XYZ file of N, CA and C in Angstrom:
846
model
N 32.172 -52.990 22.956
C 31.359 -52.042 23.720
C 29.955 -51.976 23.129
N 28.938 -52.185 23.944
C 27.557 -52.158 23.486
C 26.996 -50.751 23.673
N 26.918 -49.993 22.576
C 26.481 -48.605 22.667
C 24.975 -48.460 22.829
N 24.249 -49.581 22.755
C 22.800 -49.516 22.930
C 22.406 -49.534 24.400
N 23.348 -49.863 25.255
C 23.056 -49.958 26.687
C 23.594 -48.741 27.432
N 22.977 -48.437 28.559
C 23.348 -47.269 29.339
C 24.734 -47.414 29.946
N 25.386 -46.267 30.124
C 26.686 -46.207 30.781
C 26.462 -45.860 32.246
N 27.042 -46.648 33.124
C 26.880 -46.461 34.568
C 28.171 -45.947 35.180
N 28.022 -45.069 36.186
C 29.141 -44.567 36.977
C 28.794 -44.879 38.433
N 29.575 -45.778 39.046
C 29.249 -46.293 40.384
C 30.383 -45.981 41.340
N 30.093 -45.297 42.438
C 31.119 -45.001 43.441
C 31.107 -46.068 44.533
N 32.233 -46.191 45.222
C 32.328 -47.172 46.305
C 32.090 -48.579 45.807
N 32.791 -48.942 44.723
C 32.438 -50.168 43.993
C 33.321 -51.365 44.298
N 34.233 -51.249 45.245
C 35.147 -52.368 45.494
C 34.598 -53.388 46.476
N 33.423 -53.096 47.074
C 32.817 -54.054 48.007
C 31.340 -53.730 48.177
N 30.652 -54.608 48.869
C 29.259 -54.368 49.213
C 28.328 -54.362 48.017
N 27.220 -53.600 48.147
C 26.230 -53.531 47.084
C 26.831 -52.980 45.799
N 27.786 -52.042 45.930
C 28.418 -51.466 44.754
C 29.141 -52.500 43.924
N 29.888 -53.367 44.580
C 30.632 -54.412 43.876
C 29.679 -55.402 43.205
N 28.647 -55.820 43.920
C 27.679 -56.754 43.349
C 26.998 -56.142 42.133
N 26.648 -54.851 42.226
C 26.009 -54.161 41.107
C 26.937 -54.103 39.895
N 28.192 -53.735 40.109
C 29.142 -53.632 39.001
C 29.300 -54.981 38.298
N 29.445 -56.042 39.061
C 29.590 -57.374 38.466
C 28.347 -57.750 37.647
N 27.178 -57.451 38.180
C 25.939 -57.761 37.470
C 25.839 -56.956 36.181
N 26.164 -55.669 36.245
C 26.101 -54.817 35.057
C 27.035 -55.329 33.964
N 28.254 -55.666 34.356
C 29.225 -56.148 33.375
C 28.779 -57.471 32.765
N 28.172 -58.328 33.571
C 27.712 -59.625 33.061
C 26.591 -59.466 32.049
N 25.894 -58.319 32.124
C 24.789 -58.073 31.200
C 25.179 -57.124 30.066
N 26.470 -56.824 29.957
C 26.957 -56.064 28.814
C 26.907 -54.560 28.924
N 26.662 -54.039 30.122
C 26.673 -52.586 30.300
C 28.110 -52.075 30.350
N 28.293 -50.804 30.002
C 29.574 -50.130 30.173
C 29.587 -49.488 31.559
N 30.624 -49.776 32.333
C 30.635 -49.384 33.739
C 31.945 -48.720 34.124
N 31.850 -47.512 34.651
C 32.969 -46.865 35.318
C 32.743 -47.035 36.816
N 33.752 -47.523 37.510
C 33.610 -47.805 38.933
C 34.743 -47.137 39.698
N 34.415 -46.534 40.826
C 35.426 -45.814 41.588
C 35.707 -46.471 42.928
N 36.937 -46.265 43.367
C 37.373 -46.689 44.689
C 38.598 -45.853 45.026
N 39.021 -45.922 46.270
C 40.272 -45.249 46.630
C 41.468 -45.996 46.065
N 41.253 -47.217 45.582
C 42.340 -48.045 45.055
C 41.879 -48.781 43.801
N 42.543 -48.524 42.668
C 42.240 -49.260 41.441
C 42.564 -50.734 41.625
N 43.612 -51.012 42.393
C 44.011 -52.404 42.633
C 42.886 -53.185 43.296
N 42.238 -52.565 44.274
C 41.142 -53.264 44.955
C 39.985 -53.524 43.997
N 39.741 -52.592 43.080
C 38.681 -52.775 42.092
C 38.990 -53.923 41.144
N 40.203 -53.894 40.589
C 40.565 -54.931 39.617
C 40.664 -56.305 40.282
N 41.101 -56.333 41.531
C 41.151 -57.606 42.254
C 39.744 -58.156 42.499
N 38.811 -57.251 42.777
C 37.449 -57.671 43.100
C 36.625 -57.979 41.856
N 36.818 -57.170 40.809
C 35.981 -57.282 39.614
C 36.680 -58.065 38.513
N 38.010 -57.880 38.399
C 38.756 -58.433 37.275
C 38.994 -57.339 36.251
N 40.139 -57.323 35.633
C 40.495 -56.240 34.725
C 40.247 -56.582 33.268
N 40.009 -57.838 32.952
C 39.917 -58.294 31.568
C 38.500 -58.116 31.027
N 38.085 -56.850 30.877
C 36.753 -56.558 30.368
C 36.772 -55.161 29.749
N 36.535 -55.073 28.442
C 36.600 -53.783 27.748
C 35.470 -52.853 28.158
N 34.435 -53.386 28.792
C 33.312 -52.567 29.252
C 33.561 -51.955 30.629
N 34.686 -52.301 31.251
C 34.943 -51.919 32.636
C 36.060 -50.885 32.715
N 35.765 -49.753 33.384
C 36.742 -48.696 33.593
C 36.925 -48.485 35.092
N 37.974 -49.078 35.682
C 38.234 -48.857 37.111
C 38.945 -47.523 37.312
N 38.505 -46.758 38.308
C 39.037 -45.413 38.525
C 39.392 -45.202 39.990
N 40.598 -44.708 40.224
C 41.006 -44.312 41.568
C 40.507 -42.889 41.783
N 39.647 -42.698 42.774
C 39.036 -41.393 43.002
C 39.041 -41.059 44.487
N 39.430 -39.833 44.789
C 39.294 -39.283 46.138
C 38.032 -38.434 46.129
N 36.994 -38.894 46.776
C 35.691 -38.248 46.685
C 35.680 -36.815 47.212
N 36.593 -36.492 48.111
C 36.622 -35.146 48.675
C 37.495 -34.195 47.875
N 38.093 -34.689 46.804
C 38.936 -33.869 45.930
C 38.172 -33.648 44.629
N 37.680 -32.419 44.433
C 36.846 -32.158 43.259
C 37.606 -32.371 41.959
N 38.906 -32.107 41.965
C 39.710 -32.350 40.777
C 39.744 -33.821 40.423
N 39.891 -34.662 41.435
C 39.901 -36.111 41.229
C 38.563 -36.589 40.698
N 37.474 -36.078 41.266
C 36.128 -36.456 40.838
C 35.876 -36.007 39.404
N 36.218 -34.747 39.114
C 35.996 -34.196 37.781
C 36.774 -34.957 36.717
N 38.021 -35.294 37.023
C 38.848 -36.026 36.066
C 38.265 -37.408 35.782
N 37.749 -38.068 36.819
C 37.156 -39.400 36.638
C 35.932 -39.331 35.731
N 35.117 -38.307 35.915
C 33.921 -38.151 35.081
C 34.315 -37.846 33.637
N 35.301 -36.982 33.449
C 35.775 -36.655 32.098
C 36.346 -37.891 31.401
N 37.105 -38.676 32.142
C 37.693 -39.897 31.567
C 36.605 -40.874 31.148
N 35.563 -40.985 31.963
C 34.461 -41.888 31.632
C 33.742 -41.431 30.366
N 33.488 -40.145 30.256
C 32.796 -39.611 29.078
C 33.629 -39.826 27.819
N 34.938 -39.616 27.926
C 35.819 -39.833 26.780
C 35.880 -41.307 26.397
N 35.843 -42.178 27.396
C 35.963 -43.621 27.141
C 34.688 -44.214 26.559
N 33.544 -43.857 27.144
C 32.287 -44.494 26.766
C 31.338 -43.579 25.984
N 31.719 -42.303 25.811
C 30.884 -41.384 25.056
C 29.836 -40.656 25.873
N 29.769 -40.937 27.150
C 28.794 -40.278 28.014
C 28.530 -41.103 29.250
N 27.654 -40.593 30.100
C 27.210 -41.291 31.309
C 25.697 -41.163 31.361
N 25.025 -42.250 31.698
C 23.564 -42.246 31.785
C 23.042 -42.390 33.206
N 23.735 -43.184 34.012
C 23.270 -43.465 35.371
C 24.415 -43.274 36.351
N 24.179 -42.457 37.371
C 25.125 -42.297 38.476
C 24.563 -42.992 39.698
N 25.367 -43.867 40.299
C 24.992 -44.488 41.572
C 25.990 -44.041 42.625
N 25.525 -43.185 43.528
C 26.359 -42.737 44.653
C 26.220 -43.755 45.778
N 27.160 -44.692 45.810
C 27.107 -45.793 46.770
C 28.155 -45.676 47.866
N 29.215 -44.909 47.629
C 30.321 -44.837 48.584
C 29.845 -44.316 49.942
N 30.325 -44.943 50.992
C 29.982 -44.512 52.335
C 30.366 -45.580 53.340
N 30.274 -45.254 54.611
C 30.588 -46.236 55.650
C 29.737 -45.974 56.881
N 29.612 -46.991 57.709
C 28.844 -46.880 58.941
C 29.705 -46.393 60.089
N 29.154 -45.518 60.902
C 29.857 -45.002 62.072
C 28.977 -45.210 63.297
N 29.465 -46.001 64.240
C 28.734 -46.214 65.476
C 29.285 -45.318 66.569
N 28.424 -45.015 67.522
C 28.808 -44.174 68.655
C 27.672 -43.235 68.995
N 27.391 -43.073 70.270
C 26.342 -42.137 70.678
C 26.792 -40.715 70.384
N 25.837 -39.805 70.357
C 26.152 -38.417 70.024
C 27.107 -37.797 71.031
N 26.999 -38.205 72.285
C 27.898 -37.644 73.297
C 29.319 -38.143 73.132
N 29.478 -39.419 72.810
C 30.836 -39.974 72.784
C 31.563 -39.778 71.455
N 30.849 -39.399 70.420
C 31.494 -39.157 69.132
C 32.300 -37.866 69.174
N 33.518 -37.910 68.694
C 34.307 -36.685 68.599
C 33.862 -35.873 67.389
N 34.213 -34.603 67.403
C 33.898 -33.741 66.263
C 34.547 -34.288 64.993
N 35.770 -34.750 65.104
C 36.482 -35.273 63.932
C 35.788 -36.518 63.379
N 35.337 -37.414 64.255
C 34.654 -38.631 63.799
C 33.348 -38.291 63.078
N 32.601 -37.341 63.649
C 31.330 -36.955 63.041
C 31.544 -36.298 61.686
N 32.514 -35.397 61.623
C 32.770 -34.694 60.363
C 33.281 -35.634 59.278
N 34.086 -36.602 59.650
C 34.599 -37.547 58.660
C 33.457 -38.363 58.060
N 32.494 -38.764 58.887
C 31.361 -39.529 58.373
C 30.520 -38.675 57.415
N 30.304 -37.410 57.780
C 29.584 -36.508 56.882
C 30.388 -36.244 55.604
N 31.698 -36.132 55.724
C 32.534 -35.874 54.546
C 32.331 -36.941 53.478
N 32.420 -38.201 53.872
C 32.312 -39.289 52.897
C 30.861 -39.518 52.486
N 29.973 -39.640 53.459
C 28.594 -40.032 53.157
C 27.775 -38.928 52.494
N 28.118 -37.666 52.767
C 27.325 -36.554 52.242
C 28.124 -35.693 51.268
N 29.238 -35.129 51.713
C 29.955 -34.178 50.859
C 30.661 -34.863 49.693
N 31.102 -36.094 49.876
C 31.650 -36.841 48.754
C 30.580 -37.084 47.702
N 29.390 -37.477 48.147
C 28.252 -37.673 47.251
C 27.912 -36.380 46.518
N 27.936 -35.261 47.235
C 27.656 -33.965 46.624
C 28.693 -33.609 45.565
N 29.952 -33.899 45.830
C 31.009 -33.602 44.861
C 30.761 -34.328 43.542
N 30.414 -35.602 43.638
C 30.182 -36.385 42.420
C 28.947 -35.861 41.693
N 27.876 -35.620 42.431
C 26.639 -35.128 41.819
C 26.852 -33.778 41.154
N 27.522 -32.876 41.853
C 27.764 -31.528 41.311
C 28.577 -31.585 40.022
N 29.538 -32.499 39.949
C 30.414 -32.572 38.783
C 29.806 -33.335 37.610
N 28.795 -34.148 37.871
C 28.164 -34.882 36.770
C 26.962 -34.131 36.203
N 26.394 -33.208 36.986
C 25.195 -32.514 36.540
C 25.391 -31.679 35.270
N 26.535 -31.025 35.038
C 26.679 -30.304 33.771
C 26.514 -31.215 32.558
N 27.009 -32.443 32.669
C 26.875 -33.422 31.581
C 25.411 -33.822 31.399
N 24.736 -34.149 32.499
C 23.328 -34.537 32.427
C 22.473 -33.370 31.920
N 22.779 -32.167 32.413
C 21.989 -30.992 32.039
C 22.147 -30.683 30.549
N 23.365 -30.832 30.039
C 23.630 -30.517 28.634
C 22.901 -31.478 27.695
N 22.830 -32.749 28.077
C 22.178 -33.708 27.181
C 20.707 -33.930 27.534
N 20.252 -33.223 28.584
C 18.862 -33.300 29.038
C 18.412 -34.749 29.260
N 19.255 -35.453 29.987
C 18.949 -36.843 30.346
C 19.930 -37.272 31.426
N 19.532 -38.281 32.176
C 20.396 -38.823 33.225
C 19.577 -39.244 34.426
N 20.180 -40.081 35.239
C 19.488 -40.600 36.419
C 20.505 -40.681 37.559
N 20.209 -39.977 38.634
C 21.040 -40.015 39.838
C 20.361 -40.926 40.853
N 21.039 -42.002 41.227
C 20.527 -42.923 42.240
C 21.419 -42.804 43.471
N 20.870 -42.254 44.529
C 21.625 -42.052 45.764
C 21.246 -43.105 46.792
N 22.261 -43.771 47.321
C 22.019 -44.813 48.317
C 21.983 -44.183 49.704
N 20.806 -44.138 50.258
C 20.647 -43.710 51.642
C 20.637 -44.964 52.504
N 19.617 -45.137 53.300
C 19.453 -46.280 54.195
C 18.095 -46.113 54.836
N 17.526 -47.197 55.326
C 16.307 -47.029 56.112
C 16.609 -46.141 57.315
N 17.888 -46.066 57.704
C 18.304 -45.151 58.775
C 18.234 -43.695 58.347
N 17.947 -43.443 57.069
C 17.713 -42.086 56.595
C 16.261 -41.672 56.699
N 15.417 -42.559 57.173
C 14.014 -42.233 57.428
C 13.662 -42.465 58.885
N 14.234 -43.515 59.462
C 13.976 -43.889 60.855
C 15.294 -43.784 61.620
N 15.401 -42.770 62.464
C 16.659 -42.526 63.154
C 16.756 -43.144 64.536
N 15.758 -43.928 64.925
C 15.690 -44.432 66.300
C 16.536 -45.686 66.499
N 17.824 -45.576 66.176
C 18.777 -46.655 66.394
C 19.844 -46.149 67.364
N 19.815 -46.547 68.637
C 20.793 -46.022 69.587
C 22.222 -46.325 69.161
N 23.063 -45.306 69.183
C 24.456 -45.462 68.803
C 24.719 -45.248 67.321
N 23.698 -44.905 66.569
C 23.853 -44.691 65.124
C 23.501 -43.260 64.720
N 23.455 -42.347 65.678
C 22.919 -41.014 65.425
C 23.582 -40.256 64.291
N 24.911 -40.207 64.279
C 25.604 -39.452 63.239
C 25.415 -40.119 61.883
N 25.535 -41.444 61.844
C 25.309 -42.160 60.587
C 23.897 -41.892 60.076
N 22.898 -41.988 60.961
C 21.522 -41.687 60.560
C 21.421 -40.270 60.002
N 22.094 -39.330 60.665
C 22.039 -37.938 60.218
C 22.612 -37.782 58.812
N 23.683 -38.512 58.501
C 24.239 -38.425 57.143
C 23.242 -38.957 56.126
N 22.535 -40.003 56.477
C 21.596 -40.601 55.532
C 20.316 -39.771 55.404
N 19.902 -39.094 56.493
C 18.814 -38.125 56.389
C 19.225 -36.996 55.443
N 20.479 -36.559 55.535
C 20.976 -35.494 54.656
C 20.918 -35.918 53.199
N 21.278 -37.157 52.929
C 21.216 -37.675 51.553
C 19.784 -37.607 51.032
N 18.822 -37.942 51.887
C 17.418 -37.881 51.484
C 17.026 -36.448 51.143
N 17.360 -35.515 52.008
C 16.957 -34.125 51.796
C 17.548 -33.529 50.531
N 18.833 -33.755 50.301
C 19.453 -33.152 49.122
C 18.964 -33.817 47.839
N 18.635 -35.121 47.908
C 18.134 -35.794 46.709
C 16.722 -35.338 46.373
N 15.901 -35.107 47.397
C 14.576 -34.545 47.139
C 14.693 -33.195 46.439
N 15.612 -32.357 46.917
C 15.817 -31.050 46.286
C 16.326 -31.208 44.854
N 17.276 -32.123 44.658
C 17.805 -32.360 43.316
C 16.697 -32.780 42.354
N 15.764 -33.579 42.834
C 14.713 -34.099 41.949
C 13.884 -32.972 41.345
N 13.635 -31.914 42.111
C 12.839 -30.801 41.572
C 13.718 -29.796 40.834
N 14.973 -29.662 41.240
C 15.887 -28.761 40.533
C 16.211 -29.277 39.132
N 16.382 -30.579 39.011
C 16.844 -31.169 37.751
C 15.706 -31.604 36.842
N 14.476 -31.486 37.315
C 13.334 -31.985 36.542
C 13.226 -31.296 35.193
N 13.507 -29.994 35.144
C 13.363 -29.267 33.879
C 14.384 -29.712 32.833
N 15.408 -30.445 33.259
C 16.406 -30.980 32.328
C 16.180 -32.473 32.053
N 15.035 -32.990 32.486
C 14.688 -34.407 32.313
C 15.697 -35.336 32.988
N 16.275 -34.864 34.088
C 17.180 -35.679 34.893
C 16.400 -36.216 36.087
N 16.455 -37.517 36.275
C 15.704 -38.177 37.340
C 16.583 -38.397 38.574
N 15.950 -38.460 39.713
C 16.659 -38.744 40.965
C 15.871 -39.771 41.768
N 16.587 -40.729 42.333
C 15.962 -41.775 43.155
C 16.768 -41.965 44.434
N 16.063 -42.006 45.547
C 16.676 -42.341 46.834
C 16.380 -43.812 47.105
N 17.415 -44.599 47.320
C 17.232 -46.005 47.685
C 17.510 -46.151 49.176
N 16.554 -46.742 49.882
C 16.664 -46.966 51.324
C 16.846 -48.470 51.571
N 18.078 -48.984 51.524
C 18.248 -50.418 51.785
C 18.013 -50.742 53.264
N 17.500 -51.949 53.489
C 17.502 -52.507 54.827
C 18.813 -53.244 55.018
N 18.783 -54.357 55.743
C 20.000 -55.143 55.976
C 20.236 -56.103 54.806
N 21.388 -55.951 54.150
C 21.762 -56.851 53.061
C 23.035 -57.607 53.447
N 23.142 -58.814 52.951
C 24.239 -59.701 53.334
C 25.527 -59.334 52.590
N 26.078 -58.184 52.978
C 27.349 -57.708 52.437
C 28.332 -57.582 53.598
N 29.464 -56.939 53.334
C 30.458 -56.750 54.397
C 30.246 -55.441 55.149
N 29.060 -54.823 55.010
C 28.829 -53.508 55.617
C 29.031 -53.522 57.130
N 28.661 -54.599 57.796
C 28.770 -54.649 59.260
C 30.134 -55.140 59.727
N 31.070 -55.298 58.783
C 32.380 -55.829 59.127
C 33.446 -54.748 59.113
N 34.613 -55.099 59.626
C 35.724 -54.153 59.701
C 36.057 -53.612 58.318
N 36.273 -52.294 58.242
C 36.555 -51.660 56.974
C 35.366 -50.897 56.429
N 34.165 -51.361 56.757
C 32.955 -50.658 56.359
C 32.232 -50.058 57.557
N 32.715 -50.366 58.743
C 32.072 -49.929 59.970
C 33.134 -49.443 60.951
N 32.899 -48.277 61.538
C 33.826 -47.747 62.531
C 33.116 -47.586 63.864
N 33.845 -47.870 64.945
C 33.330 -47.671 66.295
C 33.901 -46.383 66.870
N 33.181 -45.781 67.796
C 33.667 -44.573 68.452
C 34.967 -44.875 69.188
N 35.912 -43.956 69.089
C 37.217 -44.159 69.729
C 37.126 -44.089 71.246
N 36.130 -43.336 71.758
C 36.021 -43.132 73.204
C 34.626 -43.502 73.709
N 34.299 -44.799 73.743
C 32.958 -45.210 74.170
C 32.718 -44.932 75.644
N 31.458 -44.652 75.966
C 31.047 -44.390 77.348
C 30.182 -45.567 77.798
N 30.655 -46.273 78.829
C 30.014 -47.522 79.240
C 28.570 -47.319 79.699
N 28.225 -46.117 80.174
C 26.873 -45.870 80.672
C 25.805 -46.106 79.603
N 26.147 -45.970 78.352
C 25.166 -46.099 77.276
C 24.927 -47.582 76.952
N 24.139 -48.215 77.791
C 23.923 -49.658 77.614
C 23.117 -49.984 76.355
N 22.162 -49.131 76.007
C 21.351 -49.402 74.818
C 22.222 -49.406 73.567
N 23.155 -48.451 73.492
C 24.054 -48.388 72.339
C 24.995 -49.585 72.302
N 25.537 -49.955 73.477
C 26.436 -51.106 73.522
C 25.695 -52.395 73.144
N 24.444 -52.512 73.612
C 23.661 -53.698 73.266
C 23.372 -53.753 71.763
N 23.134 -52.587 71.179
C 22.894 -52.530 69.734
C 24.143 -52.949 68.966
N 25.298 -52.461 69.402
C 26.562 -52.847 68.760
C 26.767 -54.360 68.846
N 26.545 -54.904 70.031
C 26.741 -56.342 70.229
C 25.771 -57.155 69.377
N 24.535 -56.682 69.277
C 23.534 -57.387 68.466
C 23.949 -57.432 67.001
N 24.445 -56.300 66.493
C 24.885 -56.272 65.096
C 26.080 -57.203 64.869
N 26.975 -57.264 65.852
C 28.186 -58.073 65.700
C 27.919 -59.564 65.846
N 26.968 -59.924 66.706
C 26.779 -61.350 67.021
C 25.525 -61.966 66.415
N 24.485 -61.146 66.202
C 23.207 -61.685 65.738
C 22.916 -61.383 64.265
N 23.259 -60.176 63.819
C 22.855 -59.772 62.478
C 23.861 -60.165 61.400
N 25.157 -60.125 61.713
C 26.165 -60.461 60.705
C 25.945 -61.883 60.196
N 25.794 -61.999 58.884
C 25.539 -63.299 58.283
C 24.077 -63.685 58.232
N 23.233 -62.932 58.922
C 21.798 -63.239 58.946
C 20.954 -62.137 58.315
N 21.590 -61.238 57.574
C 20.847 -60.169 56.922
C 19.870 -60.779 55.917
N 18.635 -60.278 55.881
C 17.627 -60.885 55.001
C 17.799 -60.542 53.520
N 18.530 -59.450 53.221
C 18.626 -58.975 51.850
C 19.669 -59.702 51.019
N 19.310 -60.048 49.778
C 20.191 -60.727 48.832
C 20.815 -59.675 47.913
N 22.130 -59.438 47.978
C 22.766 -58.395 47.156
C 22.554 -58.600 45.660
N 22.522 -59.841 45.199
C 22.329 -60.103 43.776
C 20.951 -59.632 43.319
N 19.942 -59.866 44.145
C 18.595 -59.395 43.818
C 18.534 -57.869 43.869
N 19.296 -57.280 44.785
C 19.359 -55.815 44.851
C 19.934 -55.249 43.555
N 20.966 -55.883 43.017
C 21.565 -55.430 41.764
C 20.541 -55.458 40.634
N 19.733 -56.519 40.591
C 18.676 -56.598 39.577
C 17.700 -55.438 39.707
N 17.397 -55.076 40.947
C 16.441 -53.992 41.192
C 17.029 -52.648 40.754
N 18.307 -52.415 41.021
C 18.941 -51.175 40.565
C 18.796 -51.025 39.044
N 19.041 -52.106 38.328
C 18.933 -52.065 36.870
C 17.497 -51.776 36.455
N 16.548 -52.402 37.133
C 15.140 -52.166 36.818
C 14.747 -50.711 37.085
N 15.223 -50.146 38.186
C 14.939 -48.743 38.491
C 15.466 -47.826 37.396
N 16.678 -48.119 36.917
C 17.305 -47.275 35.902
C 16.597 -47.370 34.559
N 15.886 -48.462 34.325
C 15.188 -48.645 33.052
C 13.743 -48.130 33.101
N 13.274 -47.724 34.292
C 11.891 -47.253 34.415
C 11.711 -45.893 33.750
N 10.594 -45.744 33.055
C 10.249 -44.454 32.463
C 9.953 -43.436 33.554
N 9.221 -43.885 34.580
C 8.864 -43.019 35.709
C 9.428 -43.619 36.989
N 10.720 -43.473 37.160
C 11.393 -44.039 38.338
C 10.924 -43.331 39.598
N 10.768 -44.063 40.701
C 10.313 -43.434 41.940
C 11.391 -42.546 42.549
N 10.962 -41.501 43.246
C 11.904 -40.694 44.019
C 12.336 -41.462 45.267
N 11.395 -42.128 45.918
C 11.674 -42.898 47.134
C 11.481 -44.383 46.838
N 12.524 -45.185 47.098
C 12.399 -46.627 46.915
C 12.962 -47.355 48.129
N 12.104 -48.127 48.801
C 12.495 -48.860 50.003
C 12.850 -50.285 49.599
N 14.104 -50.670 49.824
C 14.623 -51.928 49.303
C 14.792 -52.955 50.425
N 13.996 -54.007 50.345
C 14.023 -55.051 51.357
C 12.749 -55.037 52.179
N 12.302 -56.222 52.581
C 11.072 -56.305 53.373
C 11.239 -55.623 54.727
N 12.456 -55.661 55.290
C 12.672 -55.000 56.572
C 12.586 -53.485 56.421
N 13.190 -52.953 55.357
C 13.105 -51.522 55.085
C 11.657 -51.099 54.861
N 10.934 -51.884 54.084
C 9.523 -51.588 53.785
C 8.710 -51.533 55.075
N 8.936 -52.502 55.958
C 8.197 -52.545 57.213
C 8.536 -51.379 58.133
N 9.830 -51.045 58.241
C 10.224 -49.929 59.108
C 9.729 -48.599 58.566
N 9.654 -48.458 57.244
C 9.120 -47.229 56.653
C 7.652 -47.057 57.030
N 6.892 -48.139 56.958
C 5.484 -48.068 57.360
C 5.345 -47.711 58.828
N 6.241 -48.243 59.667
C 6.211 -47.907 61.100
C 6.466 -46.421 61.311
N 7.425 -45.855 60.567
C 7.732 -44.428 60.714
C 6.547 -43.567 60.255
N 5.912 -43.974 59.180
C 4.731 -43.237 58.699
C 3.630 -43.245 59.757
N 3.438 -44.380 60.420
C 2.424 -44.476 61.474
C 2.770 -43.566 62.651
N 4.068 -43.526 63.014
C 4.514 -42.641 64.100
C 4.201 -41.188 63.762
N 4.484 -40.783 62.525
C 4.240 -39.402 62.103
C 2.746 -39.085 62.063
N 1.960 -40.020 61.557
C 0.519 -39.799 61.496
C -0.071 -39.659 62.898
N 0.404 -40.470 63.834
C -0.074 -40.372 65.215
C 0.322 -39.048 65.842
N 1.537 -38.591 65.562
C 1.991 -37.313 66.104
C 1.186 -36.149 65.531
N 0.865 -36.224 64.243
C 0.045 -35.178 63.626
C -1.338 -35.141 64.252
N -1.952 -36.306 64.392
C -3.313 -36.372 64.917
C -3.376 -35.918 66.375
N -2.388 -36.321 67.172
C -2.403 -36.016 68.605
C -2.197 -34.534 68.886
N -1.555 -33.830 67.971
C -1.192 -32.432 68.240
C -1.743 -31.459 67.196
N -2.782 -31.874 66.492
C -3.305 -31.038 65.400
C -3.713 -29.653 65.875
N -4.465 -29.583 66.943
C -4.954 -28.292 67.432
C -3.797 -27.393 67.837
N -2.848 -27.953 68.582
C -1.701 -27.169 69.018
C -0.849 -26.738 67.818
N -0.690 -27.619 66.841
C 0.101 -27.289 65.660
C -0.478 -26.079 64.924
N -1.782 -26.048 64.796
C -2.438 -24.989 64.036
C -2.680 -23.718 64.854
N -2.387 -23.785 66.161
C -2.687 -22.650 67.037
C -1.733 -21.475 66.840
N -0.675 -21.666 66.083
C 0.347 -20.615 65.944
C 0.059 -19.676 64.780
N -0.982 -19.945 63.991
C -1.326 -19.063 62.878
C -1.908 -17.739 63.390
N -1.754 -16.681 62.610
C -2.431 -15.435 62.919
C -3.946 -15.658 62.900
N -4.664 -14.983 63.807
C -6.113 -15.091 63.833
C -6.698 -14.474 62.570
N -7.704 -15.126 62.015
C -8.343 -14.610 60.792
C -9.638 -13.920 61.121
């Protein structure tokens, strides 16, 4: 065990960016606790023959399960330095066709599961006056104009809002927070198991259906983002003295963020007089 290197706690680590990150960290000698709903899936994906690797079965919506995993990691490695909240899944379906249960389940995993982990790790970070929370949002957490992705976008917007609040709440304890907005990366995110479709689709929504078809036939396998390079960037972010609060990962994410900023600037300029008209007269 290399005690000179940071200890990482990564959720949703059995596939996607989380799995690539865990493998990269272990190859570079970091101590890594990784969570999944199945330890078997973790060990099958990562391999169990590594003293720096602690695979953990965790139910993100069970605070007892989350708390126990964090305690076990601290006992095993002596502490935690970096939390990466990566667990989550994509949910397609227009706002009308999504059931209440489907919407709540997406929020449960993508938002409340993330909150459970953050809430349970903060006492440790606060006590040692150090730590870094890296929350994985999405470019869909800044730009919501993707037909058929409304609820998923809403979960990622929520991640942005709570992380911004965390950054100012935790600043006095020297705990850093970073929101990562990935674009499209060549992982299994768009495949079965990481993506759910609405159970009751409405055929009238042609824009949403076309978007679903485009992701299934055009984007899968053609994502511009390299997961291995993303893993390198996560490590670089964690080593920064002044890590950014907002980090847009991928040229597509960077471009869409600039487009959203332009949309907002145009809206501000076009309605400035009306916006300011609601103040009390001076």
